[in-house]
mmCIF file of C-alpha atoms in Angstrom:
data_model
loop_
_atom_site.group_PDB
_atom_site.id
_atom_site.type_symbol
_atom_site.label_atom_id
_atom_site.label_comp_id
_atom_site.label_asym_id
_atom_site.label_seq_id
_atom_site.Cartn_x
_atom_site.Cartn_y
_atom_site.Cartn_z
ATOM 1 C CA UNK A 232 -27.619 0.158 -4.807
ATOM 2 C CA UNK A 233 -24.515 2.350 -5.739
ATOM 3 C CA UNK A 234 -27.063 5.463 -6.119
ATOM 4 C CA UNK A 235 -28.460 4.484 -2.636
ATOM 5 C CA UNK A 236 -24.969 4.089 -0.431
ATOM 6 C CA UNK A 237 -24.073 7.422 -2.727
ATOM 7 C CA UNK A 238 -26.632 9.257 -1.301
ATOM 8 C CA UNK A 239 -26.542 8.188 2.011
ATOM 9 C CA UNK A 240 -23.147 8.717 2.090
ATOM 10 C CA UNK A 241 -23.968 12.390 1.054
ATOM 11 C CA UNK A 242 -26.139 13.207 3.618
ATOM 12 C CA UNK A 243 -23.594 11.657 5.946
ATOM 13 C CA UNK A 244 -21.034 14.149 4.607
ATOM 14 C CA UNK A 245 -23.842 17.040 5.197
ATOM 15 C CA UNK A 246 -24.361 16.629 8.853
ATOM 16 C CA UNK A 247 -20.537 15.862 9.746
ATOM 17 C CA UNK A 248 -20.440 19.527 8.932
ATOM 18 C CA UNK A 249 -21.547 20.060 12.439
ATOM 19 C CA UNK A 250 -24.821 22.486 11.945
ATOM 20 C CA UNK A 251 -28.332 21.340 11.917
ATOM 21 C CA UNK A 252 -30.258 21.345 8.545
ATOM 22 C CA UNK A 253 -34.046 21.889 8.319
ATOM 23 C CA UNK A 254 -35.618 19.026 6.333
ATOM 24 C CA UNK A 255 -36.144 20.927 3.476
ATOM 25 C CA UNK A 256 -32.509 22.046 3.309
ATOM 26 C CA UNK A 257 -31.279 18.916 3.726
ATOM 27 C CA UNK A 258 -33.587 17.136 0.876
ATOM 28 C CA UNK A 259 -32.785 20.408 -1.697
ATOM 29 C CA UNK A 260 -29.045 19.411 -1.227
ATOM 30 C CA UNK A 261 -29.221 15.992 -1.881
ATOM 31 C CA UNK A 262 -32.108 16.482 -4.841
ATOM 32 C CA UNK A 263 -34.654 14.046 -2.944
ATOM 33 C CA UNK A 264 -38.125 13.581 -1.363
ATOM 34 C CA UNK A 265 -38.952 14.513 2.144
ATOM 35 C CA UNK A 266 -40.149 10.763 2.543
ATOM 36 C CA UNK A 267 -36.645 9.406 0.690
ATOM 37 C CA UNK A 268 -34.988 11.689 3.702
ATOM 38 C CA UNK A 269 -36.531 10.376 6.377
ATOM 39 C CA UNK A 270 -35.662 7.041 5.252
ATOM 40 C CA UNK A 271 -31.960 7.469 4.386
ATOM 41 C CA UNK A 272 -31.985 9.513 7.796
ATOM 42 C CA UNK A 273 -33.672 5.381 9.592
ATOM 43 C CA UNK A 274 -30.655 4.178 7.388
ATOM 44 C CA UNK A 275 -27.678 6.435 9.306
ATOM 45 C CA UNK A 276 -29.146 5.379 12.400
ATOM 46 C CA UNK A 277 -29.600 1.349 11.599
ATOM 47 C CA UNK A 278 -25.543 2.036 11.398
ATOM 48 C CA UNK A 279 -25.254 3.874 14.403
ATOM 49 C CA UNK A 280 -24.744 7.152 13.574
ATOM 50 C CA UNK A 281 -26.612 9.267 16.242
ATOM 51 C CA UNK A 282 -28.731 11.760 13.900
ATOM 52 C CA UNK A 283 -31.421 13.913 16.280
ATOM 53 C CA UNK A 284 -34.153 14.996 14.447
ATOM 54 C CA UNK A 285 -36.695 17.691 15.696
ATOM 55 C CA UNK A 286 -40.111 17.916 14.119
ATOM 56 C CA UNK A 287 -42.654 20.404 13.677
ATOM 57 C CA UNK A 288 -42.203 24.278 12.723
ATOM 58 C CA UNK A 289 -38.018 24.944 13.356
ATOM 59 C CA UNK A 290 -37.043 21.793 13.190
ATOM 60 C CA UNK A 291 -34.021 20.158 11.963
ATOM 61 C CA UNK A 292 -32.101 16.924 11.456
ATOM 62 C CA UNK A 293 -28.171 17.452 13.184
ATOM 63 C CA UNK A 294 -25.663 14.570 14.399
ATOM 64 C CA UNK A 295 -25.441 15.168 18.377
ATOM 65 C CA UNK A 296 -22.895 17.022 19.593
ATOM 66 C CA UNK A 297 -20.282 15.885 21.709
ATOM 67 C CA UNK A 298 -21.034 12.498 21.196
ATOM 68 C CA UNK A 299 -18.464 9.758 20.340
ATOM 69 C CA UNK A 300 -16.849 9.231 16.908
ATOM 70 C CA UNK A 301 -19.702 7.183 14.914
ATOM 71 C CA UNK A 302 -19.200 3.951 13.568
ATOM 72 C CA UNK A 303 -17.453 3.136 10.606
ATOM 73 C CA UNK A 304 -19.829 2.908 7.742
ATOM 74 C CA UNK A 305 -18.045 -0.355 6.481
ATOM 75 C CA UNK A 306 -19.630 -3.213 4.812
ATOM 76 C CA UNK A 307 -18.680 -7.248 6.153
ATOM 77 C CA UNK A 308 -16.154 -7.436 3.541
ATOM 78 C CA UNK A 309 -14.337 -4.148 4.229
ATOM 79 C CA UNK A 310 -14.263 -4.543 7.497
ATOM 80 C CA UNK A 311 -12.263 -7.899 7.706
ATOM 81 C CA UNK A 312 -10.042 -6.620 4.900
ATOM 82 C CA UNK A 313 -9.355 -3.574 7.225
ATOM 83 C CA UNK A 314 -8.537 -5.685 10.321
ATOM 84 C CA UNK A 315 -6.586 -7.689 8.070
ATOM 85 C CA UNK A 316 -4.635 -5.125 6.315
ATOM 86 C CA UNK A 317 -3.710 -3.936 9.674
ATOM 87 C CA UNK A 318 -2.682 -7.229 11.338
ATOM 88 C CA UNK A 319 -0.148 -7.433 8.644
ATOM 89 C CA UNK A 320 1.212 -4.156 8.444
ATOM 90 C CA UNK A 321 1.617 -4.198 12.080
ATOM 91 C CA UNK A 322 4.219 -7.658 11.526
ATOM 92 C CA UNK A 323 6.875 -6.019 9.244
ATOM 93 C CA UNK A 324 9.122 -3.837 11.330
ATOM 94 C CA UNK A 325 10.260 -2.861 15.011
ATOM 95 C CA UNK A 326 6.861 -1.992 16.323
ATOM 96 C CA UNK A 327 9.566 1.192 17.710
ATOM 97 C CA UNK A 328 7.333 4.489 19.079
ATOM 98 C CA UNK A 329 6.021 6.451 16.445
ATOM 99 C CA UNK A 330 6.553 3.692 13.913
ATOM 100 C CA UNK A 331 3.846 2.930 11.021
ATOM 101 C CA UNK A 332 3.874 -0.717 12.288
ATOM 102 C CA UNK A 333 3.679 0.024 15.837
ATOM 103 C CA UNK A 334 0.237 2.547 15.428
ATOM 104 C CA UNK A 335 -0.609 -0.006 13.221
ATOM 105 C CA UNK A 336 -0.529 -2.744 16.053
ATOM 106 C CA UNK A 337 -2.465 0.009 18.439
ATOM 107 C CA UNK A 338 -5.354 0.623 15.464
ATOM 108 C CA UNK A 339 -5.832 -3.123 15.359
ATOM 109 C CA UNK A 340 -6.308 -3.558 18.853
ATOM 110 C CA UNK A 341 -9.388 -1.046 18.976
ATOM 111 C CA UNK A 342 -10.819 -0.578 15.388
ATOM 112 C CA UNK A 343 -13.245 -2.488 17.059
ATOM 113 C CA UNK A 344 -15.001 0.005 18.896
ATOM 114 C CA UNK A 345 -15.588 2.631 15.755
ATOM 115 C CA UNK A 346 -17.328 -0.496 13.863
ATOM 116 C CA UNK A 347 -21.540 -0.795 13.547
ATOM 117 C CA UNK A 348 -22.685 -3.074 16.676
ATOM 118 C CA UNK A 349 -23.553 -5.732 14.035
ATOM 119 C CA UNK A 350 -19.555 -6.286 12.857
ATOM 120 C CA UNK A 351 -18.335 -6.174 16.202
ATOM 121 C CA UNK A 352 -18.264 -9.958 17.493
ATOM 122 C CA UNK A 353 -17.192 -11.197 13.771
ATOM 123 C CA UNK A 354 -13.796 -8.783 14.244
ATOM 124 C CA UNK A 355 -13.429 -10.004 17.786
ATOM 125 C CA UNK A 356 -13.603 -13.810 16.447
ATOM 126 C CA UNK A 357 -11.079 -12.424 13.652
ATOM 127 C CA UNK A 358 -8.700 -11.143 15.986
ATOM 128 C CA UNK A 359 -8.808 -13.828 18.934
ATOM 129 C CA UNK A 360 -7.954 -16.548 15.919
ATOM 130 C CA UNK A 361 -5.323 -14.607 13.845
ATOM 131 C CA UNK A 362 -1.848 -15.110 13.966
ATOM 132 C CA UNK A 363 0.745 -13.030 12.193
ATOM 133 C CA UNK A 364 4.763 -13.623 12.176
ATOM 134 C CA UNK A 365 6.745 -10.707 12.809
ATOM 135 C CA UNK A 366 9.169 -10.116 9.361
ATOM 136 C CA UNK A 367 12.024 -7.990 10.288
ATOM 137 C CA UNK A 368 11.642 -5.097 7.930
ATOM 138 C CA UNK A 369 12.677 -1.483 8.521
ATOM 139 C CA UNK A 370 10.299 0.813 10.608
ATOM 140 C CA UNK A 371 9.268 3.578 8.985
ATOM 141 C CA UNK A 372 8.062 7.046 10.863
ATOM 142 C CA UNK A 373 4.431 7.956 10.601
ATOM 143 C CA UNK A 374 5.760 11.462 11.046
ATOM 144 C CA UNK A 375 7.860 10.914 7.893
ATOM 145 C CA UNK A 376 5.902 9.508 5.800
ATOM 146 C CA UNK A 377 2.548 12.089 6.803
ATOM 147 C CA UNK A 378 5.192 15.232 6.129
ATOM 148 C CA UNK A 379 5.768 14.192 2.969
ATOM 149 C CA UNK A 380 2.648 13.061 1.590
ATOM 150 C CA UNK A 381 1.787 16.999 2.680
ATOM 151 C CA UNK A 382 5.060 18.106 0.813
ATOM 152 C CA UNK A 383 4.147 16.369 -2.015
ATOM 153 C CA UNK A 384 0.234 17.323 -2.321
ATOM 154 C CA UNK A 385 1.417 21.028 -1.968
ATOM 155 C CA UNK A 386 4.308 20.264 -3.952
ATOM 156 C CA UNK A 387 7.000 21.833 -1.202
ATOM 157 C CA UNK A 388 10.273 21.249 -1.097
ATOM 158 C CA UNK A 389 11.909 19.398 1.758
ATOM 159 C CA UNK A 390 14.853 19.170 3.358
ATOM 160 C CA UNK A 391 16.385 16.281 5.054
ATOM 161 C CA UNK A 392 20.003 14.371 6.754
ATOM 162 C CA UNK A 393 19.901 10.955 4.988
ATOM 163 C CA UNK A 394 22.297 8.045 5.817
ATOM 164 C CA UNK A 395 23.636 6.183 2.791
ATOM 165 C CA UNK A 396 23.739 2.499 2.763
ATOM 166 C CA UNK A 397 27.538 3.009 3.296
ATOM 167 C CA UNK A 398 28.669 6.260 3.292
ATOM 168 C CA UNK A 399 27.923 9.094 5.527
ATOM 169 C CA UNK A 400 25.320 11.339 6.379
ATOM 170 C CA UNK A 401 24.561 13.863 4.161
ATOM 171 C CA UNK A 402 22.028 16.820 4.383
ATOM 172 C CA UNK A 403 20.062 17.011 1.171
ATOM 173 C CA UNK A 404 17.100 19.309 -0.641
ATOM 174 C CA UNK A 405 14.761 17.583 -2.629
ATOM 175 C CA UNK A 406 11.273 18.453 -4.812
ATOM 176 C CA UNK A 407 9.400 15.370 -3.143
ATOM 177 C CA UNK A 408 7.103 13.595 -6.133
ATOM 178 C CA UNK A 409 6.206 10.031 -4.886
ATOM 179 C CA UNK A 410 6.464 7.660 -2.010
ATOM 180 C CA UNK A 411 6.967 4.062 -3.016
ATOM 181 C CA UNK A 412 6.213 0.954 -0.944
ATOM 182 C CA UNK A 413 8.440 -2.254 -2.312
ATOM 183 C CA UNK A 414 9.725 -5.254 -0.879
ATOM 184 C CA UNK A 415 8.539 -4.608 2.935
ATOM 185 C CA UNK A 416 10.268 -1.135 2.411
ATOM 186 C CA UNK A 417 9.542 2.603 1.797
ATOM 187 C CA UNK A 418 10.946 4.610 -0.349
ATOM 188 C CA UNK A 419 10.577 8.220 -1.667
ATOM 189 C CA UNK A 420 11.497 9.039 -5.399
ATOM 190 C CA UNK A 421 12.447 12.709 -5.614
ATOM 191 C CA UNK A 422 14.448 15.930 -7.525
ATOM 192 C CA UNK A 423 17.820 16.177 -5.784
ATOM 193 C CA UNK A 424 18.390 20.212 -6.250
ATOM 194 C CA UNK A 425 22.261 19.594 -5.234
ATOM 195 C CA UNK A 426 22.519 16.335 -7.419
ATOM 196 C CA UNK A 427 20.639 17.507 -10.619
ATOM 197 C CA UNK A 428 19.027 14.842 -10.803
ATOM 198 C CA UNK A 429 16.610 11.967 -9.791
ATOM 199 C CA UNK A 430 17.308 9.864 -6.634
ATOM 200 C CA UNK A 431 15.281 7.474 -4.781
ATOM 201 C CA UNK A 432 15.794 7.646 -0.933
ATOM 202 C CA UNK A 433 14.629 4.829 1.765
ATOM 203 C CA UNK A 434 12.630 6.708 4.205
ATOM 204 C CA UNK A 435 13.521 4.593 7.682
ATOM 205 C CA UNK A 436 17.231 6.547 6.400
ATOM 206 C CA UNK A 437 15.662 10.037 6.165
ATOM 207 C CA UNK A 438 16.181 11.858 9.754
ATOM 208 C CA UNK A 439 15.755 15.880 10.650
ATOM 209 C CA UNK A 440 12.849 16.283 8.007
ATOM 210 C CA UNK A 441 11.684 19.875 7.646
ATOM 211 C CA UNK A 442 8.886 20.800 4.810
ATOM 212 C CA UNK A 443 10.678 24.298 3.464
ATOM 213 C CA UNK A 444 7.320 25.527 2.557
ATOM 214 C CA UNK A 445 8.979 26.361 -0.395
ATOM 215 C CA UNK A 446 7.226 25.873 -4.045
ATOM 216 C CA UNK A 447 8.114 23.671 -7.324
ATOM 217 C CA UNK A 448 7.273 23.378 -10.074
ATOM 218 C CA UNK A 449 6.373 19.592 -10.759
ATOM 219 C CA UNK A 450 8.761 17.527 -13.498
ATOM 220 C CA UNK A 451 8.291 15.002 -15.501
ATOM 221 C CA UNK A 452 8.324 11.411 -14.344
ATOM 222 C CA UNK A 453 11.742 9.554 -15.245
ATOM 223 C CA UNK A 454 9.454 6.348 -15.611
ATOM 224 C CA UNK A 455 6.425 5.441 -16.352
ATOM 225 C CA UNK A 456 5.296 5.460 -12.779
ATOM 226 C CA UNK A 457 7.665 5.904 -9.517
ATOM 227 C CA UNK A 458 7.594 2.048 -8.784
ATOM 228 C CA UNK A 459 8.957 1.453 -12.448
ATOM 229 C CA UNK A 460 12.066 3.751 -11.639
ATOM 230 C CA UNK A 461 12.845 2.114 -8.323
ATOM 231 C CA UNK A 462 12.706 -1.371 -10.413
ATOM 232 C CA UNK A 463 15.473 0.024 -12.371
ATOM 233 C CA UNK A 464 17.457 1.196 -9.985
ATOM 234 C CA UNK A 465 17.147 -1.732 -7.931
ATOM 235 C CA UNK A 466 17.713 -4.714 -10.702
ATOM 236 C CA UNK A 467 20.544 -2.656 -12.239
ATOM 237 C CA UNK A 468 23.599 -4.941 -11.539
ATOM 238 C CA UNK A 469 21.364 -8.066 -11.868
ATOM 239 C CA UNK A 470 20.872 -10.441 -14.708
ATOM 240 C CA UNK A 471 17.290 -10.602 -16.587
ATOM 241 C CA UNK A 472 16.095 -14.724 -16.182
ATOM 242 C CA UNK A 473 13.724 -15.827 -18.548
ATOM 243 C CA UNK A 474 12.577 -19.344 -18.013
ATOM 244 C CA UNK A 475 9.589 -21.828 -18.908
ATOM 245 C CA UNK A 476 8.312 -23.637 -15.679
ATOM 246 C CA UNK A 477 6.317 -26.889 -16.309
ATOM 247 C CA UNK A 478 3.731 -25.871 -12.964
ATOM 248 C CA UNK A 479 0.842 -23.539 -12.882
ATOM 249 C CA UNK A 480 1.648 -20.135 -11.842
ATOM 250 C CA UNK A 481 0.151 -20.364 -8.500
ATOM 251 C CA UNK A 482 3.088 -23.150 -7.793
ATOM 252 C CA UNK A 483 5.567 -20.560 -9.236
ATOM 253 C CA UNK A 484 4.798 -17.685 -7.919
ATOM 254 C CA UNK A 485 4.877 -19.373 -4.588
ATOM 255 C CA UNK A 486 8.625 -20.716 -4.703
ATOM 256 C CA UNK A 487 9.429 -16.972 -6.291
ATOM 257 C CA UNK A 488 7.230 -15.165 -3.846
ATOM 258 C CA UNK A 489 10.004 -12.820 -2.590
ATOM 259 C CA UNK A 490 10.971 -11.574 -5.595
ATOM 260 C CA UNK A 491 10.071 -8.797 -7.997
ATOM 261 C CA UNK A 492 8.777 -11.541 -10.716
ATOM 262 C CA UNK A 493 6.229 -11.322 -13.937
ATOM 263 C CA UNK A 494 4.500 -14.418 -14.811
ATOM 264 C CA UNK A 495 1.997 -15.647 -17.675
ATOM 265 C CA UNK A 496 0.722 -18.941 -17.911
ATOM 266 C CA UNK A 497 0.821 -20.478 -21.181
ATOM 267 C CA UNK A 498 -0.928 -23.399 -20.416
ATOM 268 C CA UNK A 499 -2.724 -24.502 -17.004
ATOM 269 C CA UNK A 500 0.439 -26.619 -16.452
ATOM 270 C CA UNK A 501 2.899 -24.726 -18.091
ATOM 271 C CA UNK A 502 4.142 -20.947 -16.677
ATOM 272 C CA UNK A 503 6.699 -18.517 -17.809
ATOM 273 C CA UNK A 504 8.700 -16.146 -15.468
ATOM 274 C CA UNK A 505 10.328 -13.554 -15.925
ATOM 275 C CA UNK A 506 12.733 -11.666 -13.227
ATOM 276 C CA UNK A 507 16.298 -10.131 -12.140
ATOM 277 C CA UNK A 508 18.443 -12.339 -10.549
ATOM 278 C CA UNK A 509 22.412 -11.888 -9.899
ATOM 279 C CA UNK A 510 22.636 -15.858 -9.206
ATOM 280 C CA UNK A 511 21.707 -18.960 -11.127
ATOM 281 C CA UNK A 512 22.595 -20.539 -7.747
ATOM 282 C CA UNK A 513 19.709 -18.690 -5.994
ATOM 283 C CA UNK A 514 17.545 -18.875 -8.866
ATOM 284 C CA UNK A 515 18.519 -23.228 -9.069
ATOM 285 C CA UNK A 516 17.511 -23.561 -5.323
ATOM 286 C CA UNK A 517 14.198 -21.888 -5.664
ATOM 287 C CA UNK A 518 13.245 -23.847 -7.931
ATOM 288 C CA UNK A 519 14.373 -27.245 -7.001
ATOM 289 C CA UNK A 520 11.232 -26.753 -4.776
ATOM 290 C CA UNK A 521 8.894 -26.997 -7.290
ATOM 291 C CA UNK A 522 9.569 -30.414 -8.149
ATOM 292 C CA UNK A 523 9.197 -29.370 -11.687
ATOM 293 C CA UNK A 524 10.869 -29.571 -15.180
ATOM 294 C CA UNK A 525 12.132 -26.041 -16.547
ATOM 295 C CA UNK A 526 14.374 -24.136 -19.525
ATOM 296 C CA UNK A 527 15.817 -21.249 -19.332
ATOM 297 C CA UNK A 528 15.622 -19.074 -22.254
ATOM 298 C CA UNK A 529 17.993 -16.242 -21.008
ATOM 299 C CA UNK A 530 20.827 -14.989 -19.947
ATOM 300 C CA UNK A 531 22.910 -18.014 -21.616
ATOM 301 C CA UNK A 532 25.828 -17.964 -18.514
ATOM 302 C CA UNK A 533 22.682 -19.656 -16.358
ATOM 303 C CA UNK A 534 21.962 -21.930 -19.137
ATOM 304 C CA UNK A 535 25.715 -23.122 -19.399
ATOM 305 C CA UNK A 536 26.137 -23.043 -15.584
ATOM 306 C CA UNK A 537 22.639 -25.055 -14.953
ATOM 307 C CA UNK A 538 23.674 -27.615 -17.331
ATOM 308 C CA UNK A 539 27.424 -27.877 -16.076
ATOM 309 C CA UNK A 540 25.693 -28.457 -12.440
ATOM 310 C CA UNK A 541 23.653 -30.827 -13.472
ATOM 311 C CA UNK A 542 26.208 -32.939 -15.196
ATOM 312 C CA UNK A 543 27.999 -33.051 -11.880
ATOM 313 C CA UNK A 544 24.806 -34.359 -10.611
ATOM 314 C CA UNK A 545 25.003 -37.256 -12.513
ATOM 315 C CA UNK A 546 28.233 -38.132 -12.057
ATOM 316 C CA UNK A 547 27.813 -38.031 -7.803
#
């Protein structure tokens, strides 16, 4: 099956290049029989790709010209996931002009139209019974984020105003290596030139982008990955928790769901978390939800302050 959807994807890629290919052309590319091309050529079609085929002495096999986008070649599963994926991405933010949740929104309204005949009433029942909350969540530019995924692939540097959490606006110059999504939020881990160092910017704070056109050279990682570096930066004034919960780690990572949190069951019952908190009373009300027995292991302040509370407990 995987050689199958391979090829046909192939000879899908070899007609989108807008010429028309003799048969024999077409089956030399792709290293197959004249009868396995005519087939996989039925098989474009059963999808709804419009291939025209000519026969006889000059003929060819082409995709028609000036006809409508085809359909997505998308299997059951993918497409739900895709409708899915953008239902959700289109309920964190502003749904402001040009924003990634707000194109989002528009996609999900008509991906529809570029799906095979055969998917399209299943994603019409999908989107006539879904319901999505809108989170509040920064928007993020589509602009943005497409300038620098182009800065980064040709490894350009950029140069940006960006708007501190609490200070002013500063213009900055940066050798662009990763964008990050975390938390509902976007991020872009870079080479400040006028810091000498690494930084991590939020990209809804990034205004006046330009792509210098000017070349880096690439640098090593600070982490392990980009997302690993943000973690740091992000749990640096916070306390590491290490705790036993008596629940399975479904039930755990439920009542921790909005934090950065690594679990491991130990036993189908029994789960142990481990995350950055700056409060044991945060940490105390989340779990108080799970209806559950717990220890913490570390840091010992939330040990002595857990045990102190619940004393006082008692004694109401």
């Amino acid at each position: 099956m995987t050689d199958l959807t391979q090829r046909v994807l192939a000879l899908l890629a070899a007609l989108q290049m807008g010429r028309a290919f003799t048969g024999e052309e077409l089956a030399a590319r792709l290293n197959v029989s004249p009868r396995t091309l005519r087939r996989d050529v039925g098989r474009l079609r059963g999808y709804g790709y419009p291939v025209e085929a000519q026969p006889g002495p000059g003929g060819y096999y082409r995709l028609s010209a000036g006809s409508a986008m085809p359909p997505l070649l998308l299997q059951d599963d993918e497409a739900i996931a895709a409708l899915l994926g953008l239902a959700t991405l289109a309920s964190t933010g502003s749904a402001s002009g040009g924003s990634l949740d707000d194109a989002a929104a528009r996609a999900y309204g008509k991906v529809d139209q570029y799906l095979p005949k055969r998917l399209r009433a299943r994603a019409a029942a999908l989107r006539t019974s879904l319901e999505t909350r809108q989170t509040l969540a920064p928007s993020t530019s589509v602009d943005t984020l497409s300038v620098l995924a182009d800065a980064i692939h040709h490894m350009h540097l950029v140069a940006f105003d960006y708007a501190g959490a609490t200070g002013p606006t500063t213009a900055r110059r940066v050798e662009p290596h990763r964008q990050i999504h975390q938390h509902l939020r976007w991020y872009l881990l870079a080479w400040d030139t006028g810091k000498r160092d690494w930084r991590v910017f939020r990209t809804d704070r990034i205004t006046n982008l330009r792509n210098t056109g000017r070349a880096f050279t690439p640098r090593p990682l600070p982490a392990d990955t980009g997302i690993d570096y943000l973690r740091e930066g992000l749990n640096k004034q916070q306390n590491r928790v290490v705790l036993t919960v008596d629940a399975p780690m479904t039930a755990v990572a439920d009542a921790l769901k909005y934090q950065d949190v690594q679990l491991e069951p130990i036993t189908p019952h029994r789960t142990r978390a481990v995350l950055r908190s700056d409060s044991w009373q945060w940490l105390l009300l989340n779990l108080a939800f799970l209806d559950a027995d717990f220890t913490i292991h570390e840091p010992a302040a939330f040990q002595t302050a857990c045990q102190r509370f619940g004393v006082r407990l008692q004694q109401t």
